[in-house]
Every structure is written in structure tokens, then in C-alpha cells.
Short mmCIF file of C-alpha atoms in Angstrom, two decimals:
data_model
loop_
_atom_site.label_atom_id
_atom_site.label_comp_id
_atom_site.label_asym_id
_atom_site.label_seq_id
_atom_site.Cartn_x
_atom_site.Cartn_y
_atom_site.Cartn_z
CA MET L 1 -0.01 0.00 -0.01
CA LYS L 2 1.35 3.38 -0.98
CA LYS L 3 2.06 6.03 1.62
CA THR L 4 -0.23 9.01 1.27
CA ILE L 5 0.91 12.58 0.79
CA VAL L 6 -0.79 15.98 0.92
CA ILE L 7 0.89 18.98 -0.67
CA VAL L 8 0.36 22.37 1.00
CA ASP L 9 1.53 25.18 -1.31
CA ASP L 10 -0.16 28.35 -2.51
CA HIS L 11 1.53 28.11 -5.92
CA ILE L 12 -0.94 25.82 -7.65
CA LEU L 13 1.21 25.17 -10.71
CA ILE L 14 4.14 24.06 -8.52
CA ALA L 15 1.83 21.90 -6.38
CA LYS L 16 0.33 20.23 -9.43
CA ALA L 17 3.78 19.65 -10.92
CA LEU L 18 4.86 18.01 -7.67
CA GLU L 19 1.71 15.87 -7.74
CA GLY L 20 2.61 14.66 -11.20
CA ILE L 21 6.19 13.88 -10.20
CA ILE L 22 5.18 11.95 -7.10
CA GLY L 23 2.60 10.10 -9.16
CA ASN L 24 5.55 8.31 -10.84
CA PHE L 25 6.95 7.12 -7.50
CA ASN L 26 6.27 3.50 -6.61
CA GLU L 27 5.70 3.93 -2.88
CA PHE L 28 3.87 7.29 -2.64
CA GLU L 29 0.71 8.95 -3.88
CA VAL L 30 -0.72 12.48 -3.47
CA ILE L 31 -4.31 12.38 -2.25
CA TYR L 32 -5.03 16.12 -2.38
CA VAL L 33 -3.50 19.60 -2.50
CA CYS L 34 -4.11 22.60 -0.14
CA GLU L 35 -3.31 26.29 -0.71
CA ASN L 36 -2.31 27.08 2.91
CA GLY L 37 -2.57 25.83 6.49
CA LYS L 38 -6.11 27.05 6.95
CA ASP L 39 -7.18 25.18 3.83
CA LEU L 40 -5.55 22.07 5.20
CA ILE L 41 -7.34 22.35 8.55
CA GLN L 42 -10.65 22.81 6.71
CA LYS L 43 -9.97 19.65 4.66
CA PHE L 44 -9.36 17.69 7.88
CA GLU L 45 -12.50 19.09 9.49
CA GLU L 46 -14.49 18.07 6.38
CA GLY L 47 -13.41 14.47 6.92
CA ASN L 48 -10.81 14.16 4.19
CA LYS L 49 -8.26 11.41 4.67
CA ILE L 50 -5.38 12.18 7.03
CA PRO L 51 -2.10 11.63 5.14
CA ASP L 52 1.09 9.87 6.24
CA ILE L 53 3.27 12.76 5.01
CA ILE L 54 2.72 16.46 4.33
CA LEU L 55 4.94 18.39 1.93
CA LEU L 56 4.77 21.88 3.41
CA ASP L 57 5.71 25.19 1.84
CA ILE L 58 6.75 28.03 4.17
CA SER L 59 5.71 31.28 2.51
CA MET L 60 1.93 31.13 2.20
CA PRO L 61 -0.88 33.64 2.84
CA ILE L 62 -3.39 33.30 5.65
CA MET L 63 -1.55 30.51 7.52
CA ASN L 64 2.13 29.98 6.68
CA GLY L 65 4.34 26.93 6.97
CA PHE L 66 5.68 27.74 10.42
CA GLU L 67 2.20 28.10 11.87
CA THR L 68 0.95 25.03 10.01
CA ALA L 69 3.82 22.85 11.22
CA ALA L 70 3.25 23.90 14.85
CA TRP L 71 -0.49 23.16 14.53
CA LEU L 72 0.13 19.76 12.97
CA SER L 73 2.70 18.82 15.65
CA LYS L 74 0.15 19.62 18.34
CA ASN L 75 -2.92 18.06 16.74
CA TYR L 76 -1.55 15.34 14.46
CA PRO L 77 1.92 14.39 15.75
CA ASP L 78 2.03 11.14 13.76
CA ILE L 79 2.04 12.98 10.44
CA LYS L 80 5.56 13.34 9.07
CA ILE L 81 6.19 16.92 7.87
CA MET L 82 8.67 17.59 5.08
CA ALA L 83 9.32 21.25 4.53
CA LEU L 84 9.70 21.98 0.79
CA SER L 85 10.58 25.62 0.17
CA MET L 86 12.62 28.13 -1.78
CA GLN L 87 13.92 29.38 1.60
CA GLY L 88 17.10 27.70 2.75
CA ASP L 89 18.32 30.27 5.30
CA ASP L 90 19.38 29.22 8.79
CA ASN L 91 16.41 30.79 10.57
CA SER L 92 13.80 29.10 8.37
CA VAL L 93 15.43 25.66 8.70
CA ILE L 94 15.78 25.80 12.45
CA LYS L 95 12.33 27.29 13.03
CA MET L 96 10.66 24.66 10.88
CA ILE L 97 12.46 21.88 12.68
CA LYS L 98 11.58 23.31 16.10
CA ASN L 99 7.95 23.60 14.94
CA GLY L 100 7.88 19.91 14.06
CA ALA L 101 9.24 19.40 10.55
CA LYS L 102 11.06 16.07 10.26
CA GLY L 103 12.74 16.97 7.01
CA TYR L 104 13.69 19.94 4.85
CA LEU L 105 14.20 20.18 1.10
CA LEU L 106 14.55 23.01 -1.39
CA LYS L 107 12.17 23.23 -4.35
CA ASN L 108 15.03 22.82 -6.83
CA THR L 109 15.60 19.30 -5.53
CA HIS L 110 15.89 16.65 -8.29
CA PRO L 111 12.89 14.25 -8.46
CA LYS L 112 15.13 11.26 -7.64
CA ASP L 113 16.41 13.05 -4.58
CA LEU L 114 12.85 13.87 -3.57
CA GLU L 115 11.90 10.22 -3.82
CA THR L 116 14.95 9.23 -1.80
CA ALA L 117 14.09 11.86 0.85
CA LEU L 118 10.46 10.68 1.13
CA THR L 119 11.64 7.07 1.46
CA ARG L 120 14.06 7.96 4.21
CA LEU L 121 11.48 10.12 5.96
CA ASN L 122 9.04 7.25 5.90
CA SER L 123 11.49 4.58 7.07
CA ASP L 124 13.63 6.58 9.55
CA GLY L 125 11.14 9.24 10.64
CA PHE L 126 13.33 12.14 9.49
CA PHE L 127 15.52 13.31 6.60
CA TYR L 128 17.93 16.26 6.49
CA PRO L 129 20.23 16.69 3.46
CA GLU L 130 23.85 17.51 4.10
CA TRP L 131 23.41 21.29 3.63
CA ALA L 132 20.62 21.37 6.22
CA SER L 133 22.64 19.24 8.62
CA LYS L 134 25.46 21.82 8.43
CA ILE L 135 23.01 24.58 9.40
CA ILE L 136 21.79 22.50 12.31
CA PHE L 137 25.38 21.78 13.41
CA SER L 138 26.29 25.43 13.27
CA THR L 139 23.25 26.38 15.34
CA LEU L 140 23.99 23.67 17.87
CA ASN L 141 27.52 24.92 18.35
CA LYS L 142 26.42 28.52 18.84
CA ASP L 143 23.59 27.85 21.27
CA LYS L 144 24.13 27.63 24.98
CA GLU L 145 23.04 24.49 26.75
CA SER L 146 19.70 24.79 28.55
CA GLU L 147 19.49 23.82 32.19
CA ILE L 148 18.42 20.24 32.50
CA THR L 149 18.02 17.99 35.49
CA VAL L 150 19.93 14.99 34.11
CA LYS L 151 23.63 14.51 33.64
CA ILE L 152 24.67 13.86 30.03
CA SER L 153 28.18 12.58 29.38
CA GLU L 154 30.49 14.03 26.72
CA ARG L 155 30.10 10.91 24.58
CA GLU L 156 26.31 11.14 24.87
CA LYS L 157 26.54 14.79 23.76
CA GLU L 158 28.60 13.72 20.77
CA PHE L 159 25.97 11.13 19.90
CA LEU L 160 23.18 13.75 20.25
CA LYS L 161 24.98 15.87 17.65
CA TYR L 162 24.75 13.05 15.12
CA THR L 163 21.06 12.32 15.78
CA VAL L 164 20.11 15.29 13.58
CA THR L 165 21.96 13.96 10.56
CA GLU L 166 20.98 11.35 7.98
CA LEU L 167 23.75 9.03 9.20
CA SER L 168 22.79 5.48 10.13
CA TYR L 169 23.68 4.15 13.59
CA LYS L 170 26.49 2.12 11.97
CA GLU L 171 27.87 5.26 10.31
CA ILE L 172 27.59 7.20 13.60
CA ALA L 173 29.55 4.40 15.29
CA ASP L 174 32.29 4.77 12.67
CA ARG L 175 32.44 8.52 13.31
CA MET L 176 32.62 7.99 17.06
CA CYS L 177 35.16 5.16 16.70
CA CYS L 178 33.06 2.67 18.61
CA SER L 179 30.78 -0.32 17.92
CA PRO L 180 27.15 -0.03 16.77
CA ARG L 181 26.19 -1.74 20.01
CA THR L 182 27.82 1.06 21.99
CA VAL L 183 25.94 3.68 19.95
CA GLU L 184 22.69 1.86 20.66
CA SER L 185 23.61 1.94 24.34
CA TYR L 186 24.03 5.74 24.19
CA ARG L 187 20.63 5.95 22.48
CA ASP L 188 18.93 3.78 25.08
CA GLN L 189 20.53 5.58 28.00
CA LEU L 190 19.54 8.99 26.67
CA CYS L 191 15.99 7.91 25.94
CA GLU L 192 15.70 6.67 29.52
CA LYS L 193 17.22 9.79 31.03
CA LEU L 194 15.13 12.16 28.93
CA ASP L 195 11.93 10.09 28.82
CA LEU L 196 12.02 9.92 25.04
CA LYS L 197 11.26 7.02 22.71
CA THR L 198 12.66 7.76 19.27
CA ARG L 199 15.68 9.19 17.47
CA VAL L 200 13.49 12.01 16.24
CA GLY L 201 12.75 12.92 19.85
CA LEU L 202 16.48 12.93 20.58
CA ALA L 203 17.18 15.10 17.54
CA VAL L 204 14.56 17.65 18.59
CA PHE L 205 15.99 17.67 22.10
CA ALA L 206 19.48 18.22 20.67
CA ILE L 207 18.32 21.16 18.60
CA LYS L 208 16.36 22.80 21.37
CA ASN L 209 19.16 22.41 23.94
CA GLY L 210 22.16 23.33 21.82
CA PHE L 211 24.24 20.18 22.07
CA GLY L 212 27.15 20.09 19.65
CA SER L 213 30.73 19.15 19.38
#
């Protein structure tokens, strides 16, 4: 069964072009298109099908992408949000992630890369291309750590830094010069300390609390 997608973009020609592109993907299908966040909410209230993934533009009238992502995270946290925008500046990337986006792509992304990103978003729960990961790293390194009530070791902090990338646990283990089992141990310990359940939760925690190398 294909994963369902809703496109939220006020540029109808772009949205329809995306719909056509995704229509050629084997594992995904677009079920409808919305012009902004308010239009999306209305579709939900009218009983339209709730999608697995939402491709969300940022600059839209009435209810923009930031507001829509925050609303979705609060009301439909199981929907995976992929920001798809012309805006690739640091503030937009970080704000969308903090508001609940699990991925971020630019609109000039090649169709094959879009398919790969959607596949990774569906399987891993998140997808950030290398350029977005660099922005996240830079932000993490500039932020000050928030006060927290648990003690996090230096190695756990290093692991937290990698949770926001597209690296697999095996690749993280290689970067940290340890075994995949050790990396899984860091993950499990942090999830227990922070009362979290997923890597996405750890990534969001890392972003909000400024953990970096």
C-alpha cells in the first residue's frame, strides 16, 4: 500500500507539478492539494483522509508553513512533515524543525532526490540533506546548553549531535570510533534519562538544547 501525501503550497502550478512527479513514485501517492494551512485544517474538518506525510511550503498567505507545522505537531503528531521551500536560510530551517518538521528540502531538488528523501522520511522518521545538517550543526555549536536535570556525558553529547543527521547508527559508530552496540547503548541511556522514545525525539531535544561538538 502506498504512503499518502498531501501537498500544502499556494503556488498551484508548482503543487500540481509535484503531484505529477510523485505520481511516478512507486511507494507514494498524493491524495489532495491545499493552498495554505487554513485550507488544510478545513480539509481535515470536512473528513478528508489524514495523510502519512505532508509536503509543506513556508511562505503562504493566511496561515504559513511555520504556523501550520506547529499546529500539525500539536494536533496530528504522527504525520511526518517535510518542509519543501525556496527558503534555505538558517532561521527558516531551524524554526521549521523546532515547529515539528522532520525533514527539509529546497524546491530545486531533483525528483530522484525527492523520492529518496520521502523514502528515508518514511522509514527513519526524518531526513535532512547535508546542507541542512550543516546549518543545524552550526546552530547547535552557537547555542548555549539549557539547564536540564539529568547528567549527560560528553560521549552522549557527541551522539546527540549526530542524531540530527541522515547518518545510520552504523555510520555514527564509525564517526565515534566505537561499535554499533555502543551507539545503541548511548541511544537507550539517553531515551531513559530524557523520557524519550525515538531518534526524532532525541534530535529535537538536541536542537532545542544546543548540544554540539
